[in-house]
Phi, psi and omega in degrees: 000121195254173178075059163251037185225137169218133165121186188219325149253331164267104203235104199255159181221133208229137165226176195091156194232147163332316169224054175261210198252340157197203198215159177180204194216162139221147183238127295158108180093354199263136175266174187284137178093034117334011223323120177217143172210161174334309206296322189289346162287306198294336167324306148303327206283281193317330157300006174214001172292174182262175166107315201276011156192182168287357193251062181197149188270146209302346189310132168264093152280180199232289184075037192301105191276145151255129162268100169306317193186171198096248190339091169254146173028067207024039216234130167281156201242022192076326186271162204304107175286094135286136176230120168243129176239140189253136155309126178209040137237021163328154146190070170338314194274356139319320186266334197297307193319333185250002183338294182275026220213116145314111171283136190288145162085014180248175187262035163305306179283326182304280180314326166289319185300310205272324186245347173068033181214151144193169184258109164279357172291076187094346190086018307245251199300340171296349199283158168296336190268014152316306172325334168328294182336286179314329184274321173312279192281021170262348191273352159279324195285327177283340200283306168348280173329280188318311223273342188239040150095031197223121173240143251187077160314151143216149174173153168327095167274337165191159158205129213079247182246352154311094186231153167284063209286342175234132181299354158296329157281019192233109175275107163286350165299324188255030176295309181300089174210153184292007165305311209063010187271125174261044163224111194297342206272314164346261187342292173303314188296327176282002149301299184291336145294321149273036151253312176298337143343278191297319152335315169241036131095040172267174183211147170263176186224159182206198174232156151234171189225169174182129208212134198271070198267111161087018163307136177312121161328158139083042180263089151150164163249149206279023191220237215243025155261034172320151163294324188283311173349276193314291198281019202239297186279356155305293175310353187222025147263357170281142190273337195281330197265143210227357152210187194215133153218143183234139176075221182304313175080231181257040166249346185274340180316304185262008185260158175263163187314327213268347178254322188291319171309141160263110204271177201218142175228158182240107168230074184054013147207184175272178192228149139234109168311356159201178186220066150275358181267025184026067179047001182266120145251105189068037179088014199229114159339144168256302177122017179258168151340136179244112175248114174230165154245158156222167215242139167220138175310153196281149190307118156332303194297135155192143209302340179261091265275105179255151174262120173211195169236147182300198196258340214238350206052040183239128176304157177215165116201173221238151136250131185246123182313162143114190174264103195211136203313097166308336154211141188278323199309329190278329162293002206248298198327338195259303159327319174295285200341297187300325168286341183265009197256317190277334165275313184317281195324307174306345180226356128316317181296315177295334188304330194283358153232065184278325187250120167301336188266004174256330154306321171313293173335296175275278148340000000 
């Protein structure tokens, strides 16, 4: 299995399997003279265990990061930042009944085709809890981001048809709700729906939105690293998510030119009366909000009797057992965020030698 590393100067390479004995990251690129200590990962960490409402799955993890190396005295030291968080609630035997039975909507069947193996336990490198890694190194890459002025809402927009339809509308005051949806009236009604889901042993699906604050003009490259490029596949390398729009997104399909430009103005700085391009232009920051969505499929495992096929190609169907997200979005939320704080940094870090007067700078 080739490709477990995503960036090019800031570079986490995420390993582990769903039911081994732990999962983790190295990170690649974080400079020396940081103050990083666990507690500032696990803080992330904690935003995506399981276990933390009903609407998540019961597994109790712990999700404890150790930092192995990189560290001195709470300082990063230049060298390769490991992080291990160890599994300690398996329970494989959930999965022996389906061993041999491609589950619908799952990488069973893909991961049996392509390696002619696979951990049917959980999905082993296909499982959500791969993301440990991504989140690990994305809660550094943000401390990074913060020390040079730049900070990332990510939070629930919508699940089902229950949505946050306008960015006017979203009170980050009224995020602590187990959604992670920052409109309270929203946050119940979509509650209330995913009970009723669950009641008929279903799972749902949502949005996420993530909006970008005080990120630099001239972030991104004008060919085939672009910024939206770059944040569209880190997003549809998350396994939940089945789409990405940035800005207006496939509301520009019906809009016309005279509505969709951000038209520009100079009052001792430049102005854009508006961000239907979601701060990106021509692949590049603008220096406005960088606003995307991404779109994430309702959890596959569910409680209701599906017809799929064996190892042997014999019809079957299964119900499938265990502990599992009647919906992943509100746990997905701290992933995006973190894949997109690890693409921003990773094309800061090249932005600085776009120019000889930034090299002067350092040099």
């Amino acid at each position: 299995m080739t490709n477990n590393s995503y960036g090019n100067n800031y570079t986490i390479t995420t390993w582990g399997e769903s039911h081994g004995k732990a999962l983790g990251v190295v990170i690649d690129g974080c400079p020396a003279g940081l103050k990083l200590t666990e507690e500032d990962i696990q803080v992330f960490l904690d935003r995506r265990r399981p276990g933390r409402s009903k609407f998540a799955t019961p597994r109790a993890e712990e999700d404890k990061a150790e930092i192995l190396s990189g560290t001195l005295d709470g300082t990063t030291t230049g060298c390769p930042i490991s992080v291990i968080v160890r599994n300690a609630n398996q329970r494989s035997q959930d999965y022996s009944n389906i061993a041999s039975v491609f589950r619908p909507g799952h990488a069973d069947y893909t991961y049996e085709e392509k390696f002619g193996i696979r951990d049917y336990r959980g999905g082993g490198r296909s499982s959500g809890r791969e993301t440990i890694g991504r989140v690990a190194g994305g809660a550094v890459a943000s401390k990074i981001l913060a020390e040079l002025g730049v900070t990332i809402d990510c939070y629930t927009k919508s699940i089902g048809k229950y949505a946050i339809t306008d960015l006017s509308d979203v009170h980050m005051d009224e995020i602590d709700n187990p959604l992670v949806m920052p409109n309270d009236m929203v946050a119940f009604q979509a509650m209330d729906y995913i009970e009723k889901c669950m009641k008929n042993n279903d799972s749902v699906g949502g949005t996420i939105e993530c909006v970008i604050h005080n990120a630099p003009v001239g972030v991104g490259e004008p060919v085939f690293n672009k910024l939206d490029a770059l944040l569209a596949k880190a997003m549809l390398s998350i396994g939940a998510v089945k789409g990405f729009e940035m800005g207006d997104g496939f509301l520009v399909a019906r809009a016309n030119g005279s509505d969709n430009n951000d038209e520009m103005s100079y009052d001792r700085d430049i102005v854009f009366h508006s961000n239907h391009a979601g701060g990106v232009l021509g692949g590049i920051s603008t220096g406005q909000d960088i606003v995307f969505r991404v779109a994430i499929k309702p959890t596959p495992s569910i409680g209701r009797a599906q017809h799929t096929i064996d190892v042997n190609n014999d019809e079957v169907d299964i119900n499938i057992t265990g502990r599992h997200d009647p919906v992943i979005v509100p746990r997905a939320v701290v992933v995006v965020e973190s894949m997109a704080a690890i693409t921003l940094l990773d094309l800061m870090m090249d932005n600085m030698t776009s120019r000889m007067e930034y090299l002067k700078k350092v040099y």
